mmCIF file of C-alpha atoms (C1' of nucleotides) in Angstrom:
data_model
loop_
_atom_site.group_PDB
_atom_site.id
_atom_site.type_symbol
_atom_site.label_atom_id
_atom_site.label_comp_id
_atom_site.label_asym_id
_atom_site.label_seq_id
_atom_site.Cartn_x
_atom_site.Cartn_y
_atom_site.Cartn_z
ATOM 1 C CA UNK S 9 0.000 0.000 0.000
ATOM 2 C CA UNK S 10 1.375 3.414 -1.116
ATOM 3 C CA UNK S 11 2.414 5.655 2.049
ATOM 4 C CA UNK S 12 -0.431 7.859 3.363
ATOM 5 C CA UNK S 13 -2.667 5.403 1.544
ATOM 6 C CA UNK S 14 -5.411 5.711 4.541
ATOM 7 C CA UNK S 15 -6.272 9.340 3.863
ATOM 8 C CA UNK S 16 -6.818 8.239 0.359
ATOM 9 C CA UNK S 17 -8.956 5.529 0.892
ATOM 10 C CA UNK S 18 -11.137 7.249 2.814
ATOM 11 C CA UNK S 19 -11.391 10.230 0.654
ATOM 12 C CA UNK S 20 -12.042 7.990 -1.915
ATOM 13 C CA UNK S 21 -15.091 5.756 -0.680
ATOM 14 C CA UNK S 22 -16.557 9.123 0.424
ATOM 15 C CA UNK S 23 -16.377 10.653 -3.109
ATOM 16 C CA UNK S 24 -17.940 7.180 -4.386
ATOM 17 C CA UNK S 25 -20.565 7.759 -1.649
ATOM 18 C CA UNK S 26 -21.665 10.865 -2.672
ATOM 19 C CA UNK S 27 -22.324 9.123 -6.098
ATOM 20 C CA UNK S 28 -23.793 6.292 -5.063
ATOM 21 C CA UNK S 29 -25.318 5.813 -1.736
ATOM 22 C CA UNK S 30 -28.220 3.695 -1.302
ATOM 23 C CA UNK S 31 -31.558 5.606 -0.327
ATOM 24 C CA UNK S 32 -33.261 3.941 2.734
ATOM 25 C CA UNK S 33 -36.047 4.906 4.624
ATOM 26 C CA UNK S 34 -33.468 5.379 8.095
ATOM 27 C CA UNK S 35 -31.160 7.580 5.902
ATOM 28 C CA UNK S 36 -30.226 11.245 5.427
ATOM 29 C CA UNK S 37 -28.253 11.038 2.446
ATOM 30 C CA UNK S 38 -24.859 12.625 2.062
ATOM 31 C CA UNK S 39 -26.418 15.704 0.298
ATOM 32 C CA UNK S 40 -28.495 16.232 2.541
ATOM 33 C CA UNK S 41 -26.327 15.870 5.189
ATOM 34 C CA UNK S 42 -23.902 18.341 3.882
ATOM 35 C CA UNK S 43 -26.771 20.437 3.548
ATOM 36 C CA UNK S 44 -27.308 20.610 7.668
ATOM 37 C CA UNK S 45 -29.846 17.771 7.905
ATOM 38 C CA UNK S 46 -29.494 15.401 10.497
ATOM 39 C CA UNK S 47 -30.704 12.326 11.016
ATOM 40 C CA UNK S 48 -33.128 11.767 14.044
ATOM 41 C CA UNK S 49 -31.264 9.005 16.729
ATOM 42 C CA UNK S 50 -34.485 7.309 17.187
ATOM 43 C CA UNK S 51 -34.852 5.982 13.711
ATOM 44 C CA UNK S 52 -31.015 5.666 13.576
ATOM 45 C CA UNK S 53 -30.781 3.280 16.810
ATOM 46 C CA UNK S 54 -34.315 1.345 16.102
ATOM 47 C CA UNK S 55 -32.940 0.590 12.118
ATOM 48 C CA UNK S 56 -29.712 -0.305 12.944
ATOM 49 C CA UNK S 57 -31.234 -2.911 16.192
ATOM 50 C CA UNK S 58 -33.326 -4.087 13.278
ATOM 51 C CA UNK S 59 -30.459 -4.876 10.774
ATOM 52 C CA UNK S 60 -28.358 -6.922 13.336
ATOM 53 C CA UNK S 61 -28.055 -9.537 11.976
ATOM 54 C CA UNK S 62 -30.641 -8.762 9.383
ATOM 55 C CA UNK S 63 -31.066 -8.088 5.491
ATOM 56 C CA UNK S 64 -32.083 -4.650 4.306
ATOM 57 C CA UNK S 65 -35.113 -6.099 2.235
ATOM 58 C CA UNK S 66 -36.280 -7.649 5.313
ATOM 59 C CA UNK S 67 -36.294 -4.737 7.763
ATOM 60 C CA UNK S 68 -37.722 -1.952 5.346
ATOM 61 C CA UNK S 69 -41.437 -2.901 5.730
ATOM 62 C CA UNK S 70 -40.725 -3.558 9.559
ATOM 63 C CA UNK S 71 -38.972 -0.263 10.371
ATOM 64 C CA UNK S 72 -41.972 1.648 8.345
ATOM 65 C CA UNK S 73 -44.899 -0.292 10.422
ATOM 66 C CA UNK S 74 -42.720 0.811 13.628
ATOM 67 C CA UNK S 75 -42.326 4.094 12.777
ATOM 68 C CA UNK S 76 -45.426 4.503 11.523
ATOM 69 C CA UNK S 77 -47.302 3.079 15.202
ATOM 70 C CA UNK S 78 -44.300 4.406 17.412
ATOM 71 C CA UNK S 79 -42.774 7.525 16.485
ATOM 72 C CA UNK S 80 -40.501 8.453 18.620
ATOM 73 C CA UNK S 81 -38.843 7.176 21.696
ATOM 74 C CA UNK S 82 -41.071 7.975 24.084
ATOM 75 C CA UNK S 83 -44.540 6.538 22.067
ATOM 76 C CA UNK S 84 -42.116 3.707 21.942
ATOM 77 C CA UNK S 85 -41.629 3.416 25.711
ATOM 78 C CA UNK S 86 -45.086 3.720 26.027
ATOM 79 C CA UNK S 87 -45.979 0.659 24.236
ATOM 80 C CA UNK S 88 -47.423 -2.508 25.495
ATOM 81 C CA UNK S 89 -45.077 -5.489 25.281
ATOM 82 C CA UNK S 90 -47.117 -8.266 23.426
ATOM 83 C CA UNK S 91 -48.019 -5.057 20.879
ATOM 84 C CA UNK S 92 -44.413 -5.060 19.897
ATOM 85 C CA UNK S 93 -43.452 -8.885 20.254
ATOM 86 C CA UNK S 94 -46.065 -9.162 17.588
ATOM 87 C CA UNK S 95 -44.879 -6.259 15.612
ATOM 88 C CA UNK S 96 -41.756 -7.641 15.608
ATOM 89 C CA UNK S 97 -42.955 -11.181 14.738
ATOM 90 C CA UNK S 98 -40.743 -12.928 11.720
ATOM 91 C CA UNK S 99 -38.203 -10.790 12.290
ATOM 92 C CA UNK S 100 -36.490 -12.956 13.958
ATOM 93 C CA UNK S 101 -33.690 -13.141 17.216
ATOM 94 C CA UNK S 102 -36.896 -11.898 19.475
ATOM 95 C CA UNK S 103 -34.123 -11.020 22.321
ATOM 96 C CA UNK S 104 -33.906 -7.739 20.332
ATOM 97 C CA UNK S 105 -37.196 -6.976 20.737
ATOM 98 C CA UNK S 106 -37.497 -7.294 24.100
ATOM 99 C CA UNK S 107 -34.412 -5.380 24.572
ATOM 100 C CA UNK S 108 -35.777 -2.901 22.638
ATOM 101 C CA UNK S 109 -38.549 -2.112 24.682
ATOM 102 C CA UNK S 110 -35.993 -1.981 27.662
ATOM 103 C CA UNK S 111 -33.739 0.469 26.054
ATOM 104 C CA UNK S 112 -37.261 3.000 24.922
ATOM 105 C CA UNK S 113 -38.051 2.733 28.741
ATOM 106 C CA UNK S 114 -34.318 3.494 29.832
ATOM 107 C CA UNK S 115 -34.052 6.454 27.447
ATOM 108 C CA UNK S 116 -37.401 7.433 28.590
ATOM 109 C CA UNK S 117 -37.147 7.564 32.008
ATOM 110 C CA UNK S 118 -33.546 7.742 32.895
ATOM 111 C CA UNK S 119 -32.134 9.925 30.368
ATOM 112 C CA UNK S 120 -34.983 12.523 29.925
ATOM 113 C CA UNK S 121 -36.203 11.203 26.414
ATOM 114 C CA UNK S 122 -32.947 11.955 24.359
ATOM 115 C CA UNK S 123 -30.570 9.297 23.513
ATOM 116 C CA UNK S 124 -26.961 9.530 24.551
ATOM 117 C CA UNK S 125 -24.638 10.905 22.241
ATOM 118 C CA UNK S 126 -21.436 8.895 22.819
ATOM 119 C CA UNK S 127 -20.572 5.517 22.228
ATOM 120 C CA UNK S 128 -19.724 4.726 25.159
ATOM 121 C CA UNK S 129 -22.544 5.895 26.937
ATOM 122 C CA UNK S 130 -24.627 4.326 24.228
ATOM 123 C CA UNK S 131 -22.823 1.018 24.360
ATOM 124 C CA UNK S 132 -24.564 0.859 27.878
ATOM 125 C CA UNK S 133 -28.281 0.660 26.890
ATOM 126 C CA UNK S 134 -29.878 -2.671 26.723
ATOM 127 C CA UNK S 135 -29.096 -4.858 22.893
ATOM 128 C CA UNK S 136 -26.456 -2.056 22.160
ATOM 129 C CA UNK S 137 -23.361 -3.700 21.357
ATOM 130 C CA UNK S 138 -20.258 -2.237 20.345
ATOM 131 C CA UNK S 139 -21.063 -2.119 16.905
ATOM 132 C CA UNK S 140 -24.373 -0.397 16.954
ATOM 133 C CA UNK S 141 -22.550 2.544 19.877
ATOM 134 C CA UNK S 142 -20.433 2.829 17.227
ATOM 135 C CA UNK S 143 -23.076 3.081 14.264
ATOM 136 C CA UNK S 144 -25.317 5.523 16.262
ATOM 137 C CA UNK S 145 -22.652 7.352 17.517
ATOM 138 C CA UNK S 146 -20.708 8.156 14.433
ATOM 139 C CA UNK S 147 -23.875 8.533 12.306
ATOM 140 C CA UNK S 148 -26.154 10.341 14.386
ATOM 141 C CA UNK S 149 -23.790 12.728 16.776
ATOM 142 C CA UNK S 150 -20.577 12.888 14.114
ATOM 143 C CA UNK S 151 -18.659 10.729 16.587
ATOM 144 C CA UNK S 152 -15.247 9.323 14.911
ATOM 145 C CA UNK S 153 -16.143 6.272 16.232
ATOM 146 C CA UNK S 154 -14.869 2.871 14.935
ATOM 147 C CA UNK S 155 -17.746 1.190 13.385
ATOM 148 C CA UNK S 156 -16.928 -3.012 12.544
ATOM 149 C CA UNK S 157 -19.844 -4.785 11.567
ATOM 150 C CA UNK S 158 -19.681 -7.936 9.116
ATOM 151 C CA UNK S 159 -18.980 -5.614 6.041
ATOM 152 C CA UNK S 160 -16.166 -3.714 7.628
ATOM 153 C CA UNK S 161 -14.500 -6.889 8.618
ATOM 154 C CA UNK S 162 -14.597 -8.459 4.998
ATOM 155 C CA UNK S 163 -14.030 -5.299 3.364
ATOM 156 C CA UNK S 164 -10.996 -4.175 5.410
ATOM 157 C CA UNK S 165 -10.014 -8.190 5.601
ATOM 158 C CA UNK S 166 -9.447 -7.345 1.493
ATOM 159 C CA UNK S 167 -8.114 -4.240 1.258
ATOM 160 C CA UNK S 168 -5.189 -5.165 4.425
ATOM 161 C CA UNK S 169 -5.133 -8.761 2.809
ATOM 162 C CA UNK S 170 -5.402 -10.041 6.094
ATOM 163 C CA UNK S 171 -5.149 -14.048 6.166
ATOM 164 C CA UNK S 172 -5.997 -15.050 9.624
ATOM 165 C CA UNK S 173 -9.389 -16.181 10.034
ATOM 166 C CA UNK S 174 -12.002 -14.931 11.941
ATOM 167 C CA UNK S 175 -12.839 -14.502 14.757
ATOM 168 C CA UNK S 176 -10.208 -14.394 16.296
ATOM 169 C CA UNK S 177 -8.822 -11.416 13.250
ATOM 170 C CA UNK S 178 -11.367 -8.892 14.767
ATOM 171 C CA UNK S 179 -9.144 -6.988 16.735
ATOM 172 C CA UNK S 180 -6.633 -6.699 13.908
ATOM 173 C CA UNK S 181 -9.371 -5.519 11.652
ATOM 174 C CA UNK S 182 -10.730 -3.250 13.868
ATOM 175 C CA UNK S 183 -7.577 -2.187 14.299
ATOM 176 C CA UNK S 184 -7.090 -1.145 10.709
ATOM 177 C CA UNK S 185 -10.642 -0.245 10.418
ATOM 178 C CA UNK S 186 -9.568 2.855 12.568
ATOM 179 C CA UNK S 187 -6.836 4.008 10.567
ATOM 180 C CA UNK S 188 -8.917 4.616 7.582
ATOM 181 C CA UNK S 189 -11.684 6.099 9.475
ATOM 182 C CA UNK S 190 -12.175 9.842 8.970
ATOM 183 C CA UNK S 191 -12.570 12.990 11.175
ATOM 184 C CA UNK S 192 -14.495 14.179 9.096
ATOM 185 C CA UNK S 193 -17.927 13.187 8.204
ATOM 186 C CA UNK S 194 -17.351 9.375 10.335
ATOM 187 C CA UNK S 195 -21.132 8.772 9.632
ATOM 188 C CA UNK S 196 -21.216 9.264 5.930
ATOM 189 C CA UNK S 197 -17.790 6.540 6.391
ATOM 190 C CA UNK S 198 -19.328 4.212 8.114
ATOM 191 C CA UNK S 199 -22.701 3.730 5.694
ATOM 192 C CA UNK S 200 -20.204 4.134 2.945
ATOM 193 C CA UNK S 201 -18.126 1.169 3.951
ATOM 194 C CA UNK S 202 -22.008 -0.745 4.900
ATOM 195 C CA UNK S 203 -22.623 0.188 1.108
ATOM 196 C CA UNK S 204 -19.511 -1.010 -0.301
ATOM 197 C CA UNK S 205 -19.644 -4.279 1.783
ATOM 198 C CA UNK S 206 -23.492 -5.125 0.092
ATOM 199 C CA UNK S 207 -22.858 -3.671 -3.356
ATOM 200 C CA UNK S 208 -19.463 -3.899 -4.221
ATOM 201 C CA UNK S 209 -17.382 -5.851 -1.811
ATOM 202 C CA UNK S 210 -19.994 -8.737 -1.513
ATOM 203 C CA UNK S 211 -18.997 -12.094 0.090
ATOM 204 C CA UNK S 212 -18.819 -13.961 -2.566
ATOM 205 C CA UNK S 213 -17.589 -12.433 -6.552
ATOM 206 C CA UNK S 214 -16.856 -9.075 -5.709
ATOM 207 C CA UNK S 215 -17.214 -6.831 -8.306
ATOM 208 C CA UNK S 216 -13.628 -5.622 -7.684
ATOM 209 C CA UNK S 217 -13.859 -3.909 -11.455
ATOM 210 C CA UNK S 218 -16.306 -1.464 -9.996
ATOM 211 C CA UNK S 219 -14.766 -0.907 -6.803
ATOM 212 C CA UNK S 220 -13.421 2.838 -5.751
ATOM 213 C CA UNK S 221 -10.509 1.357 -4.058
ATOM 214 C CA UNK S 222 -9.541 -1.067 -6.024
ATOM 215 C CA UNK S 223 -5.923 0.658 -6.629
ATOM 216 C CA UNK S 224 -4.816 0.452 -2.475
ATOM 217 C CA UNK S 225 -6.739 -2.704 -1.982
ATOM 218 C CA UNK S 226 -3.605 -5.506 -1.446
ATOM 219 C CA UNK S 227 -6.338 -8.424 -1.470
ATOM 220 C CA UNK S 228 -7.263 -7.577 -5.068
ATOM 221 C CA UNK S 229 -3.110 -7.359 -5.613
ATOM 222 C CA UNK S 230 -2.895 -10.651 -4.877
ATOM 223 C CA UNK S 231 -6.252 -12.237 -5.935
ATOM 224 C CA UNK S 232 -7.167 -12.992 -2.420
ATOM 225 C CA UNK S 233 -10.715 -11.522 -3.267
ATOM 226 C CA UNK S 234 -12.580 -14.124 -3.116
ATOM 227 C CA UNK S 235 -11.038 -15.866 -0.473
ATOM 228 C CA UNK S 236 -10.866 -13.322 2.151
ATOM 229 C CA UNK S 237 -12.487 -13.184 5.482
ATOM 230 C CA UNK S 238 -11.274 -16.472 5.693
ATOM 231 C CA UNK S 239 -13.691 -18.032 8.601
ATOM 232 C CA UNK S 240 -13.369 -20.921 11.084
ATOM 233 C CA UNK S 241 -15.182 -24.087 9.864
ATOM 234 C CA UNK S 242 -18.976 -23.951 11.442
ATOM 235 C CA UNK S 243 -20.231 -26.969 13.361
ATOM 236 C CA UNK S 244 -22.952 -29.109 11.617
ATOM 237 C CA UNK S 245 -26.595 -28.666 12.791
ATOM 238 C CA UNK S 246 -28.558 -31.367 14.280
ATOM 239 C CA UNK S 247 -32.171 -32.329 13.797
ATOM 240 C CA UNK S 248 -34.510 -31.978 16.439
ATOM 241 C CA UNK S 249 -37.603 -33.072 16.331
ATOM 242 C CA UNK S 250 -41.134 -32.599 18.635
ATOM 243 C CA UNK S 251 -44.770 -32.261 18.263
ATOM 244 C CA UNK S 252 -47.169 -28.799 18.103
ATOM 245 C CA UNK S 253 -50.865 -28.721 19.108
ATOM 246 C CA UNK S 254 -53.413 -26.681 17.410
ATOM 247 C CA UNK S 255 -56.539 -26.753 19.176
ATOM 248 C CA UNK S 256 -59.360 -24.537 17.559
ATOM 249 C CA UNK S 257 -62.930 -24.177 19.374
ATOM 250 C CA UNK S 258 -65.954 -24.155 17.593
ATOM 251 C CA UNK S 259 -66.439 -20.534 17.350
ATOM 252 C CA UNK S 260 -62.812 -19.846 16.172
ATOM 253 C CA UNK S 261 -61.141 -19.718 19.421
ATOM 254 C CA UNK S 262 -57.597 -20.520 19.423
ATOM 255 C CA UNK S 263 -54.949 -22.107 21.901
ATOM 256 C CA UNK S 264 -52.346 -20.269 22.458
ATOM 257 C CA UNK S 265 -49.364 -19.860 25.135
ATOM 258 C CA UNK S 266 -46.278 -17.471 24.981
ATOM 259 C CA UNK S 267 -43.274 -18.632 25.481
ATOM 260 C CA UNK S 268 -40.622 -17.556 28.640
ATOM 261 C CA UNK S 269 -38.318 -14.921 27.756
ATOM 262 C CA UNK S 270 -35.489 -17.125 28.111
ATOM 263 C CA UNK S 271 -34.063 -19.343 24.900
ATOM 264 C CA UNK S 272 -35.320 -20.281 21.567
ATOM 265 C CA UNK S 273 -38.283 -18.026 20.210
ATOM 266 C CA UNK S 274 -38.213 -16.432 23.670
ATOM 267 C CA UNK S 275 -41.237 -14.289 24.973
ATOM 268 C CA UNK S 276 -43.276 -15.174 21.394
ATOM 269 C CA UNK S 277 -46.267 -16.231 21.084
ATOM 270 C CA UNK S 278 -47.171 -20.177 19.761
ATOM 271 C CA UNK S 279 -49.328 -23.172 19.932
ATOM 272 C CA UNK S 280 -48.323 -25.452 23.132
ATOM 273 C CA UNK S 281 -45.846 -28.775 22.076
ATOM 274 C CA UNK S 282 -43.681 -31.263 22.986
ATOM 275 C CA UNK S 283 -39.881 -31.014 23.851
ATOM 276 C CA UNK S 284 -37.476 -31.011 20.709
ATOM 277 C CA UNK S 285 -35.048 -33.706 20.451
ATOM 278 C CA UNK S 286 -34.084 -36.564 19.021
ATOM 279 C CA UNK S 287 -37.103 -39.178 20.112
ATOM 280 C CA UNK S 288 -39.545 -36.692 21.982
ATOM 281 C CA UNK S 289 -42.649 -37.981 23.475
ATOM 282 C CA UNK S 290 -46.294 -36.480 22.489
ATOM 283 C CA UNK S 291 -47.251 -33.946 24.853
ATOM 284 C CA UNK S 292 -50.904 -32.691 24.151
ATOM 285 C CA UNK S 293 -52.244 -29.556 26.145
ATOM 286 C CA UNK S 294 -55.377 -31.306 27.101
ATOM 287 C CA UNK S 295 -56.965 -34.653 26.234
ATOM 288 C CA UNK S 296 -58.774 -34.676 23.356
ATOM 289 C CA UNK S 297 -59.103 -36.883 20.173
ATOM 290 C CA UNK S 298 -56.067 -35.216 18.306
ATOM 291 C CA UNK S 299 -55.603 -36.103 14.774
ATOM 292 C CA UNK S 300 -52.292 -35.493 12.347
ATOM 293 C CA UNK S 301 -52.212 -32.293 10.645
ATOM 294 C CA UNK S 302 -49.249 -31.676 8.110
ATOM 295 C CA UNK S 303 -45.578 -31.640 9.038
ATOM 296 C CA UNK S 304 -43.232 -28.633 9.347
ATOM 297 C CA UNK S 305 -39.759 -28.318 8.910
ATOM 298 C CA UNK S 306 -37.984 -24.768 10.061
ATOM 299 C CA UNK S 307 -33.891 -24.185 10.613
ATOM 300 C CA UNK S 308 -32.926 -22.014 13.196
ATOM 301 C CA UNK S 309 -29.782 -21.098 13.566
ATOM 302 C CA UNK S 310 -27.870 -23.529 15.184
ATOM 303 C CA UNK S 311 -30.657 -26.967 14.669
ATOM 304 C CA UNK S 312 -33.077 -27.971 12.108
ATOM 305 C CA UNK S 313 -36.845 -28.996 13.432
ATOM 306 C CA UNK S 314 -39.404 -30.838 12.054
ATOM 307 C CA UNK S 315 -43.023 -30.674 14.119
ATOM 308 C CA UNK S 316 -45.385 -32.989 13.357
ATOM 309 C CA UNK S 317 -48.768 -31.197 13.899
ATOM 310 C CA UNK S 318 -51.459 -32.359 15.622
ATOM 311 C CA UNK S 319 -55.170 -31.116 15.524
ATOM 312 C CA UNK S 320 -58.532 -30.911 17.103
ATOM 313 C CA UNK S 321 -61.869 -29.243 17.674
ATOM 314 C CA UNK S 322 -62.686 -28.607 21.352
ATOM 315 C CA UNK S 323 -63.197 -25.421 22.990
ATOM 316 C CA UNK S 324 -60.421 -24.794 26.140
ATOM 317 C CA UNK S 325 -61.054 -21.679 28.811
ATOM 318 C CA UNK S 326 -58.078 -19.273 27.897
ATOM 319 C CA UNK S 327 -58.940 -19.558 24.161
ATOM 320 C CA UNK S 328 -57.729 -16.474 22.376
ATOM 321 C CA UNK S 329 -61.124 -15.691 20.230
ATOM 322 C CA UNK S 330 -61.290 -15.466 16.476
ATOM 323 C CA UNK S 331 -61.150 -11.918 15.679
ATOM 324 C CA UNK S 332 -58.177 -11.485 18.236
ATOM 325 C CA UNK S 333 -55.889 -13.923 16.811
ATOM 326 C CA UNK S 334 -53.701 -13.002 13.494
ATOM 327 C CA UNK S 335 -51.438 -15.607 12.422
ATOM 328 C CA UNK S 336 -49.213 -12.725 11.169
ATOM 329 C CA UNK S 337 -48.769 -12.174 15.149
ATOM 330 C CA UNK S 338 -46.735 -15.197 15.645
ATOM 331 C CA UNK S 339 -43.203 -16.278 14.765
ATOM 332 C CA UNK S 340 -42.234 -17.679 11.372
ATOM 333 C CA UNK S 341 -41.888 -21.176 12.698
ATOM 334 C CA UNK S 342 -45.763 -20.815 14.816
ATOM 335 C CA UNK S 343 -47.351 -18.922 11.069
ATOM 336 C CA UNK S 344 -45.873 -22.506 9.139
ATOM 337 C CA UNK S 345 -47.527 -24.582 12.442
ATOM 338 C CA UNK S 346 -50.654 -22.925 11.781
ATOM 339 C CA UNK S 347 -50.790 -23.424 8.154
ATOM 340 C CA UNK S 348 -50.285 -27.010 8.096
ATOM 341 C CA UNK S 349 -52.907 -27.860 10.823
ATOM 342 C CA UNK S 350 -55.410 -25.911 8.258
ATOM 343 C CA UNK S 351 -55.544 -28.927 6.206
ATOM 344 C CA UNK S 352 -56.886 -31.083 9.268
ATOM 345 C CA UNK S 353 -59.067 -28.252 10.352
ATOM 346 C "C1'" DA J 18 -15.751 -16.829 26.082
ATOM 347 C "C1'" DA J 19 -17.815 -19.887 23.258
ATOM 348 C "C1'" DG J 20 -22.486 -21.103 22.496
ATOM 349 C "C1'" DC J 21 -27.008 -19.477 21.878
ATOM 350 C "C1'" DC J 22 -30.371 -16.912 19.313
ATOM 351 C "C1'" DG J 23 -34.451 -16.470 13.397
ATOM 352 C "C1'" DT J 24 -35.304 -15.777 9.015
ATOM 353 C "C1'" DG J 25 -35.303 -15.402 3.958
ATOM 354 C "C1'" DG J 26 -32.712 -15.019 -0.227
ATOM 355 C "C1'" DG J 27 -28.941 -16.382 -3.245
ATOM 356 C "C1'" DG J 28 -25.679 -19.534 -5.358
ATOM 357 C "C1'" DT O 14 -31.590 -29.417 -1.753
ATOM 358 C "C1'" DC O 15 -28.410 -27.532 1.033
ATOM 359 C "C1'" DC O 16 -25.251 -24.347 2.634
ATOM 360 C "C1'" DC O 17 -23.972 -19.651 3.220
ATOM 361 C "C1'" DC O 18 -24.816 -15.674 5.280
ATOM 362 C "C1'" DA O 19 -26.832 -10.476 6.731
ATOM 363 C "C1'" DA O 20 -25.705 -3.412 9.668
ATOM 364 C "C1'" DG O 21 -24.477 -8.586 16.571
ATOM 365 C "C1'" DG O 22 -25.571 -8.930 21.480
ATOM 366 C "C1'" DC O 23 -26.037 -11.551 25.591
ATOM 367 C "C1'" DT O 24 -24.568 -14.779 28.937
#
DNA sequence: AAGCCGTGGGG
DNA sequence: TCCCCAAGGCT
């Protein structure tokens, strides 16, 4: 890498920024950022908690509905918890909702309605990691902060040509991260690097012919494109299996239970089951004459399931009624439950 | 500190 | 079909 590459490379990706930066609901573009317009730290902290771990083209109809129903922190804080569980429903890792709803209540009532405006004090609310203190920080309060999400680390993994595999490379990349990251305009970096990582840098063929840095990047040098993050080896998933009851009264009513906040699918709502494992035993809610419905298979993140469903007609006290329940409500995994008991129903 | 925690789209 | 993985955080 040429000497004083850094201030290059940053002066670079911010000229290809200007040019070419996504438009997203959460943004103020770099425009109108330069023209004085900032962007409100409400939507920036409750988009980026939505994209942890999370696609664009899934959060953009979520973050709308949110904003939409809660729009600003405190509305947010005001909100009842199953109202945003099942707002948040299919989005997936539910412990982010829940922490959400925490960190509207702690900005709410113990920091007079305004977010903090360093990452470090940031980095303290509840499902704020160091990433998104970083992210808010740099992009909402002009913090130079360090932000190192999964796009950073293959991006700067590239351009450094670093071979050590993650994650145990994160503190080297983060490392380097920093020394191409700007006084100047840090948030417009850090959604310019985010921007790079999904359009140009992408995990697998990079579109290196494209790419604004292409001339300091030492992983295109040596054609260690497209093998670089390297990664440790992931362990294989196992199959779990277990049974779901769907018990529907006669006037619609439905059986439903919500889950402890605690582990998989935690404080959602679903239809009652058996354990999940290898051989699990049948575990109906009630006795009744319960008959096969279809069969579900779901993958989680670290196990596959298959459910065989099980159905019946019979009213139970507790019964959520017809008009209350909305299959769109429940998790993923509980919406594919419901559908295959239809057939049986 | 390594394992746990969803989902949908792309190759 | 199957694996990869996407703007991580918590315990």
């Amino acid at each position: 890498m040429r000497d004083g590459a850094e201030s290059q490379i940053s002066a670079d990706l911010l000229e290809w920024y200007d040019r070419e930066a996504r438009v997203m609901p959460w943004r103020v573009g770099p425009a109108e950022r330069a023209a004085g317009e900032r962007p409100d730290p409400y939507r920036v902290w409750l988009s980026e908690v939505m994209l942890q771990q999370t696609t664009v083209a899934a959060v953009r109809d979520y973050f709308r509905r949110f904003t939409e129903r809660w729009p600003d922190v405190a509305a947010l804080a005001a909100a009842e918890d199953a109202d945003v569980m099942a707002e948040w429903a299919g989005l997936g890792y539910y412990a982010r909702a829940r922490n959400l709803l925490k960190c509207a209540r702690a900005v709410a009532n113990d920091h007079g309605g305004r977010f903090p405006e360093t990452a470090d004090a940031l980095r303290a609310l509840p499902g704020v990691g160091p990433y998104t203190a970083a992210a808010i920080a740099a992009i909402a309060f002009d913090e130079p902060a360090v932000v190192v999400d999964g796009n950073v680390e293959r991006v700067v993994s590239r351009l450094f040509a670093i071979e050590a595999p993650l994650p145990g490379a994160k503190p080297e990349l983060t490392r380097l991260a920093g020394t191409i990251t700007p006084q100047a305009r840090p948030g417009d970096h850090a959604q310019a690097m985010m921007d790079l990582g999904a359009t140009i840098c992408t995990p697998r063929n990079p579109l290196c012919g494209l790419c604004p840095l292409r001339r300091d990047c030492r992983g295109y040098a040596a054609g260690l494109q497209t093998v670089l993050p390297r990664k440790a080896p992931k362990p294989e998933k196992p199959t779990r299996r277990g049974f779901a009851y769907v018990a529907v009264g006669p006037a619609g009513g439905v059986l439903l239970e919500r889950r402890p906040d605690k582990g998989l699918l935690g404080g959602t709502l679903g239809f009652p089951g058996s354990d999940w494992a290898e051989a699990p035993e049948p575990a109906p809610p009630f006795r009744a004459e319960w008959q096969p419905g279809g069969q579900v298979r779901h993958t989680f993140t670290h196990c596959h399931l298959e459910l065989q469903v099980m159905v019946t007609r019979a009213a139970r006290p507790g019964m959520v009624a017809r008009d209350a329940f909305r299959p769109g409500d429940l998790p993923t995994l509980m919406r594919k439950v419901w559908d295959a008991a239809q057939s049986a129903l």
